[in-house]
CSV table of C-alpha atoms in Angstrom, one decimal:
chain,number,residue,atom,x,y,z
A,863,UNK,CA,128.0,-128.6,128.8
A,864,UNK,CA,127.0,-132.1,130.1
A,865,UNK,CA,123.6,-133.0,131.2
A,866,UNK,CA,122.6,-131.7,134.6
A,867,UNK,CA,123.0,-134.1,137.5
A,868,UNK,CA,121.9,-134.1,141.1
A,869,UNK,CA,124.6,-133.5,143.8
A,870,UNK,CA,124.2,-137.1,145.0
A,871,UNK,CA,124.6,-138.4,141.5
A,872,UNK,CA,127.8,-136.5,141.0
A,873,UNK,CA,129.2,-137.6,144.5
A,874,UNK,CA,128.4,-141.2,144.0
A,875,UNK,CA,129.8,-141.6,140.5
A,876,UNK,CA,127.9,-144.8,140.1
A,877,UNK,CA,129.2,-146.4,143.2
A,878,UNK,CA,125.8,-146.7,144.9
A,879,UNK,CA,122.4,-147.7,143.9
A,880,UNK,CA,120.3,-144.6,143.9
A,881,UNK,CA,117.2,-145.9,142.2
A,882,UNK,CA,114.1,-143.8,143.2
A,883,UNK,CA,116.4,-141.7,145.4
A,884,UNK,CA,118.4,-139.6,142.9
A,885,UNK,CA,118.3,-141.9,139.8
A,886,UNK,CA,115.5,-143.8,138.0
A,887,UNK,CA,115.0,-146.6,135.6
A,888,UNK,CA,112.1,-148.9,134.9
A,889,UNK,CA,112.4,-151.8,137.4
A,890,UNK,CA,109.1,-152.4,139.0
A,891,UNK,CA,105.7,-153.2,137.4
A,892,UNK,CA,104.5,-149.7,138.1
A,893,UNK,CA,107.7,-148.2,136.5
A,894,UNK,CA,107.1,-150.4,133.3
A,895,UNK,CA,103.4,-149.3,133.3
A,896,UNK,CA,104.4,-145.7,133.6
A,897,UNK,CA,106.8,-146.1,130.6
A,898,UNK,CA,104.1,-147.9,128.7
A,899,UNK,CA,101.5,-145.4,129.4
A,900,UNK,CA,103.8,-142.4,128.5
A,901,UNK,CA,104.7,-144.1,125.2
A,902,UNK,CA,101.0,-144.6,124.5
A,903,UNK,CA,100.2,-141.1,125.2
A,904,UNK,CA,102.9,-139.7,123.0
A,905,UNK,CA,102.1,-142.1,120.2
A,906,UNK,CA,98.4,-141.3,120.4
A,907,UNK,CA,99.1,-137.6,120.4
A,908,UNK,CA,101.2,-138.0,117.1
A,909,UNK,CA,98.5,-140.2,115.6
A,910,UNK,CA,95.8,-137.7,116.6
A,911,UNK,CA,97.6,-134.9,114.9
A,912,UNK,CA,98.0,-136.9,111.7
A,913,UNK,CA,94.3,-138.0,111.9
A,914,UNK,CA,93.1,-134.5,112.4
A,915,UNK,CA,95.3,-133.4,109.4
A,916,UNK,CA,93.7,-136.0,107.2
A,917,UNK,CA,90.2,-134.9,108.2
A,918,UNK,CA,91.0,-131.3,107.4
A,919,UNK,CA,92.4,-132.2,104.0
A,920,UNK,CA,89.5,-134.6,103.1
A,921,UNK,CA,87.2,-131.7,104.1
A,922,UNK,CA,89.0,-129.3,101.8
A,923,UNK,CA,88.6,-131.6,98.9
A,924,UNK,CA,85.1,-132.6,99.5
A,925,UNK,CA,82.1,-131.7,97.4
A,926,UNK,CA,82.9,-129.4,94.5
A,927,UNK,CA,86.6,-129.0,94.9
A,928,UNK,CA,87.3,-132.8,94.9
A,929,UNK,CA,85.1,-133.3,91.9
A,930,UNK,CA,87.0,-130.9,89.7
A,931,UNK,CA,89.9,-133.4,89.5
A,932,UNK,CA,87.5,-136.3,88.7
A,933,UNK,CA,85.5,-134.3,86.0
A,934,UNK,CA,88.4,-132.4,84.6
A,935,UNK,CA,91.5,-134.7,84.6
A,936,UNK,CA,93.4,-131.9,82.9
A,937,UNK,CA,93.2,-129.9,86.1
A,938,UNK,CA,95.1,-132.7,88.0
A,939,UNK,CA,97.7,-132.6,85.2
A,940,UNK,CA,98.1,-128.9,85.7
A,941,UNK,CA,98.7,-129.4,89.4
A,942,UNK,CA,101.4,-132.0,88.7
A,943,UNK,CA,103.0,-129.8,86.1
A,944,UNK,CA,102.9,-126.8,88.6
A,945,UNK,CA,105.1,-128.6,91.1
A,946,UNK,CA,107.8,-129.7,88.7
A,947,UNK,CA,110.1,-126.7,89.5
A,948,UNK,CA,109.6,-127.3,93.2
A,949,UNK,CA,110.3,-130.9,92.7
A,950,UNK,CA,113.4,-130.3,90.8
A,951,UNK,CA,114.7,-127.9,93.5
A,952,UNK,CA,114.0,-130.5,96.3
A,953,UNK,CA,115.8,-133.1,94.1
A,954,UNK,CA,118.8,-130.7,94.0
A,955,UNK,CA,118.9,-130.3,97.7
A,956,UNK,CA,118.7,-134.1,98.1
A,957,UNK,CA,121.6,-134.6,95.6
A,958,UNK,CA,123.7,-131.9,97.4
A,959,UNK,CA,123.7,-133.9,100.6
A,960,UNK,CA,127.2,-135.0,101.2
A,961,UNK,CA,126.3,-137.8,103.6
A,962,UNK,CA,124.5,-141.0,103.1
A,963,UNK,CA,121.2,-140.8,101.0
A,964,UNK,CA,118.1,-140.6,103.1
A,965,UNK,CA,115.8,-143.6,103.1
A,966,UNK,CA,112.8,-143.4,100.8
A,967,UNK,CA,110.4,-144.2,103.8
A,968,UNK,CA,111.4,-141.1,105.7
A,969,UNK,CA,111.3,-138.9,102.5
A,970,UNK,CA,107.8,-140.2,101.6
A,971,UNK,CA,106.4,-139.7,105.2
A,972,UNK,CA,107.8,-136.2,105.4
A,973,UNK,CA,106.3,-135.3,102.0
A,974,UNK,CA,102.9,-136.7,103.3
A,975,UNK,CA,103.1,-134.8,106.4
A,976,UNK,CA,103.9,-131.6,104.5
A,977,UNK,CA,101.0,-132.2,102.3
A,978,UNK,CA,98.6,-133.1,105.2
A,979,UNK,CA,99.7,-130.4,107.7
A,980,UNK,CA,99.1,-127.6,105.2
A,981,UNK,CA,95.4,-127.9,106.4
A,982,UNK,CA,96.4,-126.6,109.8
A,983,UNK,CA,98.0,-123.6,108.2
A,984,UNK,CA,94.9,-123.0,106.1
A,985,UNK,CA,92.6,-123.0,109.1
A,986,UNK,CA,94.8,-120.6,111.1
A,987,UNK,CA,95.3,-118.3,108.2
A,988,UNK,CA,91.6,-118.1,107.6
A,989,UNK,CA,90.8,-117.4,111.2
A,990,UNK,CA,93.2,-114.4,111.4
A,991,UNK,CA,92.7,-113.0,107.9
A,992,UNK,CA,89.7,-111.1,108.9
A,993,UNK,CA,91.5,-109.4,111.8
A,994,UNK,CA,94.2,-108.1,109.5
A,995,UNK,CA,92.6,-107.7,106.1
A,996,UNK,CA,89.2,-106.6,107.2
A,997,UNK,CA,90.3,-102.9,106.9
A,998,UNK,CA,91.5,-103.4,103.4
A,999,UNK,CA,88.7,-101.9,101.5
A,1000,UNK,CA,88.5,-100.2,98.1
A,1001,UNK,CA,88.6,-96.7,99.7
A,1002,UNK,CA,91.2,-97.6,102.4
A,1003,UNK,CA,94.3,-95.4,102.5
A,1004,UNK,CA,97.4,-96.7,100.7
A,1005,UNK,CA,99.3,-97.1,103.9
A,1006,UNK,CA,96.6,-99.3,105.3
A,1007,UNK,CA,96.4,-101.4,102.0
A,1008,UNK,CA,100.2,-101.9,102.3
A,1009,UNK,CA,100.6,-102.3,106.1
A,1010,UNK,CA,97.7,-104.6,106.9
A,1011,UNK,CA,98.6,-107.4,104.6
A,1012,UNK,CA,102.3,-107.1,105.6
A,1013,UNK,CA,101.4,-107.6,109.2
A,1014,UNK,CA,99.3,-110.4,108.3
A,1015,UNK,CA,102.1,-112.1,106.4
A,1016,UNK,CA,104.8,-111.4,108.9
A,1017,UNK,CA,102.8,-112.3,112.1
A,1018,UNK,CA,100.6,-115.1,110.8
A,1019,UNK,CA,101.2,-116.5,107.4
A,1020,UNK,CA,104.9,-116.8,107.5
A,1021,UNK,CA,105.3,-118.2,111.0
A,1022,UNK,CA,102.2,-120.5,110.8
A,1023,UNK,CA,103.1,-122.1,107.4
A,1024,UNK,CA,106.8,-122.5,108.3
A,1025,UNK,CA,105.9,-124.0,111.6
A,1026,UNK,CA,103.7,-126.7,110.1
A,1027,UNK,CA,106.3,-127.5,107.5
A,1028,UNK,CA,108.8,-127.8,110.4
A,1029,UNK,CA,106.4,-130.0,112.2
A,1030,UNK,CA,106.2,-132.3,109.3
A,1031,UNK,CA,110.0,-132.9,109.8
A,1032,UNK,CA,110.0,-133.0,113.6
A,1033,UNK,CA,107.2,-135.4,114.1
A,1034,UNK,CA,108.9,-138.4,112.3
A,1035,UNK,CA,112.1,-138.0,110.3
A,1036,UNK,CA,113.8,-136.0,113.0
A,1037,UNK,CA,113.4,-139.0,115.5
A,1038,UNK,CA,115.0,-141.4,113.2
A,1039,UNK,CA,118.5,-142.6,113.6
A,1040,UNK,CA,118.9,-142.1,109.8
A,1041,UNK,CA,118.6,-138.4,110.5
A,1042,UNK,CA,122.2,-138.5,111.4
A,1043,UNK,CA,123.7,-135.3,110.0
A,1044,UNK,CA,122.9,-131.6,110.2
A,1045,UNK,CA,122.5,-131.4,106.4
A,1046,UNK,CA,119.7,-134.0,106.5
A,1047,UNK,CA,117.5,-131.3,107.9
A,1048,UNK,CA,117.7,-129.3,104.8
A,1049,UNK,CA,116.8,-132.4,102.7
A,1050,UNK,CA,113.7,-133.2,104.9
A,1051,UNK,CA,112.9,-129.4,105.0
A,1052,UNK,CA,112.9,-129.3,101.1
A,1053,UNK,CA,110.7,-132.4,100.9
A,1054,UNK,CA,108.3,-131.1,103.5
A,1055,UNK,CA,108.1,-127.8,101.5
A,1056,UNK,CA,107.3,-129.8,98.3
A,1057,UNK,CA,104.4,-131.7,100.0
A,1058,UNK,CA,103.1,-128.3,101.2
A,1059,UNK,CA,103.4,-126.7,97.8
A,1060,UNK,CA,101.7,-129.6,96.1
A,1061,UNK,CA,98.5,-129.4,98.1
A,1062,UNK,CA,98.6,-125.6,98.0
A,1063,UNK,CA,98.7,-125.6,94.3
A,1064,UNK,CA,96.0,-128.1,94.1
A,1065,UNK,CA,93.7,-126.0,96.2
A,1066,UNK,CA,94.5,-122.8,94.4
A,1067,UNK,CA,94.0,-124.3,91.0
A,1068,UNK,CA,90.9,-126.3,91.9
A,1069,UNK,CA,89.3,-123.3,93.5
A,1070,UNK,CA,89.8,-121.0,90.6
A,1071,UNK,CA,88.6,-123.6,88.1
A,1072,UNK,CA,85.4,-124.0,90.2
A,1073,UNK,CA,84.7,-120.3,90.3
A,1074,UNK,CA,85.4,-120.0,86.6
A,1075,UNK,CA,83.2,-122.9,85.8
A,1076,UNK,CA,80.4,-121.4,87.9
A,1077,UNK,CA,80.7,-118.0,86.1
A,1078,UNK,CA,81.4,-118.8,82.6
A,1079,UNK,CA,81.6,-122.5,81.6
A,1080,UNK,CA,83.9,-125.6,81.1
A,1081,UNK,CA,86.2,-124.2,78.3
A,1082,UNK,CA,87.0,-121.1,80.2
A,1083,UNK,CA,87.5,-122.9,83.4
A,1084,UNK,CA,90.2,-125.0,81.9
A,1085,UNK,CA,91.9,-122.0,80.6
A,1086,UNK,CA,91.8,-120.3,84.0
A,1087,UNK,CA,93.2,-123.5,85.6
A,1088,UNK,CA,96.1,-123.4,83.1
A,1089,UNK,CA,96.8,-119.7,83.9
A,1090,UNK,CA,96.6,-120.4,87.6
A,1091,UNK,CA,99.0,-123.4,87.2
A,1092,UNK,CA,101.5,-121.1,85.5
A,1093,UNK,CA,101.4,-118.7,88.4
A,1094,UNK,CA,101.8,-121.4,91.0
A,1095,UNK,CA,104.6,-122.9,89.1
A,1096,UNK,CA,106.6,-119.9,90.2
A,1097,UNK,CA,105.3,-119.9,93.7
A,1098,UNK,CA,106.1,-123.6,94.6
A,1099,UNK,CA,109.9,-123.5,94.7
A,1100,UNK,CA,109.7,-120.8,97.4
A,1101,UNK,CA,108.2,-123.3,99.9
A,1102,UNK,CA,111.0,-125.7,99.2
A,1103,UNK,CA,113.6,-123.0,99.9
A,1104,UNK,CA,112.0,-121.6,103.0
A,1105,UNK,CA,111.5,-124.9,104.7
A,1106,UNK,CA,115.0,-126.1,103.7
A,1107,UNK,CA,116.4,-123.2,105.8
A,1108,UNK,CA,114.2,-124.2,108.8
A,1109,UNK,CA,115.1,-127.7,108.3
A,1110,UNK,CA,118.9,-127.1,108.2
A,1111,UNK,CA,118.7,-125.4,111.6
A,1112,UNK,CA,116.6,-128.1,113.0
A,1113,UNK,CA,119.3,-130.5,112.0
A,1114,UNK,CA,121.9,-128.1,113.6
A,1115,UNK,CA,119.7,-128.2,116.8
A,1116,UNK,CA,119.6,-132.1,116.9
A,1117,UNK,CA,123.4,-132.2,117.3
A,1118,UNK,CA,123.7,-129.2,119.5
A,1119,UNK,CA,121.1,-130.1,122.2
A,1120,UNK,CA,122.3,-127.5,124.8
A,1121,UNK,CA,121.3,-124.7,122.4
A,1122,UNK,CA,118.6,-126.5,120.5
A,1123,UNK,CA,115.8,-124.1,121.4
A,1124,UNK,CA,117.5,-120.9,120.1
A,1125,UNK,CA,118.8,-122.7,117.0
A,1126,UNK,CA,115.3,-124.0,116.1
A,1127,UNK,CA,113.9,-120.4,116.7
A,1128,UNK,CA,116.6,-119.0,114.4
A,1129,UNK,CA,115.7,-121.3,111.6
A,1130,UNK,CA,112.0,-120.6,112.0
A,1131,UNK,CA,112.5,-116.8,112.1
A,1132,UNK,CA,114.7,-117.0,108.9
A,1133,UNK,CA,112.1,-119.0,107.1
A,1134,UNK,CA,109.1,-117.0,108.2
A,1135,UNK,CA,110.7,-113.6,107.4
A,1136,UNK,CA,111.9,-114.6,103.8
A,1137,UNK,CA,108.4,-116.2,103.2
A,1138,UNK,CA,106.6,-113.1,104.4
A,1139,UNK,CA,108.8,-110.8,102.5
A,1140,UNK,CA,107.9,-112.7,99.3
A,1141,UNK,CA,104.2,-112.5,100.1
A,1142,UNK,CA,104.4,-108.8,100.9
A,1143,UNK,CA,106.2,-107.8,97.8
A,1144,UNK,CA,104.0,-109.9,95.5
A,1145,UNK,CA,100.8,-108.5,97.0
A,1146,UNK,CA,102.1,-104.9,96.4
A,1147,UNK,CA,103.8,-105.5,93.2
A,1148,UNK,CA,100.8,-103.9,91.4
A,1149,UNK,CA,101.5,-100.6,93.1
A,1150,UNK,CA,105.1,-100.6,91.8
A,1151,UNK,CA,104.2,-101.7,88.2
A,1152,UNK,CA,101.5,-99.0,87.9
A,1153,UNK,CA,104.1,-96.5,89.1
A,1154,UNK,CA,106.8,-97.7,86.6
A,1155,UNK,CA,104.5,-98.7,83.9
A,1156,UNK,CA,105.8,-102.2,83.8
A,1157,UNK,CA,103.8,-105.2,82.7
A,1158,UNK,CA,102.6,-106.9,86.0
A,1159,UNK,CA,103.3,-110.4,84.6
A,1160,UNK,CA,106.9,-109.6,83.6
A,1161,UNK,CA,107.4,-107.8,86.9
A,1162,UNK,CA,106.2,-110.9,88.8
A,1163,UNK,CA,108.4,-113.3,86.9
A,1164,UNK,CA,111.4,-111.0,87.3
A,1165,UNK,CA,110.9,-110.7,91.0
A,1166,UNK,CA,110.4,-114.4,91.6
A,1167,UNK,CA,113.5,-115.4,89.6
A,1168,UNK,CA,115.7,-112.8,91.3
A,1169,UNK,CA,114.4,-113.3,94.9
A,1170,UNK,CA,114.2,-117.1,94.9
A,1171,UNK,CA,117.3,-117.3,92.9
A,1172,UNK,CA,119.2,-115.3,95.5
A,1173,UNK,CA,117.8,-117.2,98.4
A,1174,UNK,CA,118.6,-120.6,96.6
A,1175,UNK,CA,122.1,-119.4,96.1
A,1176,UNK,CA,122.4,-118.7,99.9
A,1177,UNK,CA,121.1,-122.1,100.7
A,1178,UNK,CA,123.4,-123.7,98.2
A,1179,UNK,CA,126.4,-122.0,99.8
A,1180,UNK,CA,125.4,-123.5,103.1
A,1181,UNK,CA,125.2,-126.9,101.5
A,1182,UNK,CA,128.6,-126.4,100.0
A,1183,UNK,CA,130.1,-125.3,103.2
A,1184,UNK,CA,128.9,-128.3,104.8
A,1185,UNK,CA,130.3,-130.5,102.1
A,1186,UNK,CA,133.6,-128.8,102.3
A,1187,UNK,CA,133.7,-129.4,106.1
A,1188,UNK,CA,132.6,-133.0,105.7
A,1189,UNK,CA,135.4,-133.7,103.3
A,1190,UNK,CA,138.0,-131.5,105.1
A,1191,UNK,CA,137.4,-133.3,108.5
A,1192,UNK,CA,137.5,-136.7,107.0
A,1193,UNK,CA,133.9,-137.3,108.1
A,1194,UNK,CA,133.2,-139.5,105.1
A,1195,UNK,CA,135.8,-142.0,106.2
A,1196,UNK,CA,134.4,-141.9,109.7
A,1197,UNK,CA,130.9,-142.5,108.4
A,1198,UNK,CA,132.0,-145.4,106.1
A,1199,UNK,CA,133.9,-147.1,109.0
A,1200,UNK,CA,130.9,-147.0,111.5
A,1201,UNK,CA,129.4,-150.4,110.3
A,1202,UNK,CA,132.9,-152.0,110.7
A,1203,UNK,CA,133.4,-150.5,114.1
A,1204,UNK,CA,129.9,-151.6,115.1
A,1205,UNK,CA,130.8,-155.2,114.0
A,1206,UNK,CA,134.0,-155.1,115.9
A,1207,UNK,CA,132.2,-153.9,119.1
A,1208,UNK,CA,129.8,-156.9,118.8
A,1209,UNK,CA,132.8,-159.3,118.2
A,1210,UNK,CA,134.5,-157.9,121.2
A,1211,UNK,CA,131.4,-158.2,123.4
A,1212,UNK,CA,130.9,-161.9,122.3
A,1213,UNK,CA,134.6,-162.6,123.0
A,1214,UNK,CA,134.3,-161.1,126.5
A,1215,UNK,CA,131.2,-163.1,127.3
A,1216,UNK,CA,132.9,-166.3,126.2
A,1217,UNK,CA,135.9,-165.5,128.3
A,1218,UNK,CA,133.8,-164.8,131.3
A,1219,UNK,CA,132.0,-168.2,130.8
A,1220,UNK,CA,135.4,-169.9,130.7
A,1221,UNK,CA,136.4,-168.4,133.9
A,1222,UNK,CA,133.2,-169.6,135.6
């Protein structure tokens, strides 16, 4: 469906100047000032969001948590190692992009926004955690112990964390002309998830090390950090997968503007649900292992491998389907010929202007 137009616009078909009657463009000083003011407000709002995210992250790493990585460099190394699988997965999604490679600038900014915006999720998760988890006590019935965290994950954690990762794409990369294909959304989504996983792992590992150091001492704290890093190594790839799904649908929305809203919602719902399902199962895994007599660590590894592996295969099939359509329709030839067509358009315009000057 084409963009909506006023009846006068449709009737005139461009044959009459309808400025400030049924059409508008910046002509007067007030028009230009209004455009400038709007641009300033939008830019300031984006800058304000980023500045607030930076302040939140700085606050999270202030004092004891920040000093952990200075006093114990091994902990920082554990953090880096913990995101290697997530990095590899994001790299695979990037490599699977059938279109032109995304510019490093957009990838870096998206990673940084995913890293920074995790602070928003941390605050919201903390605010609502008491409402849902306050009833989960040692003597609480089993159904409450299972239901309350599940509601928390499905209503708060999943939607909030996937939305902030989505925002990391939408705020900058999405607005670029280089975001020029649906599949680009999956690439930027994976990178945003990598940024989110990096800071989340750093916070988890740093916090566990601080607590262990306060209770036992330095050597034990390092061991705790290594154990936490091992667990977070398995948790990180999930963030890449979940936000890659949301990013793919954001890309689909960009090139289907008439249905952009529902498409974006679909992507966020998919990402939030699979995220919340992971959290819910992992939280209640102990109940299952106690019943079956299975080692908790083995059950956790098995579940993560099967669950993330299945979701990654689904994502992979979407990327393969896009590549097949890209090759089947000849889109690669179209994309490669765009610079040539742009040059021909410029040459035609120059020639047309020269002809007009000759006539004058």
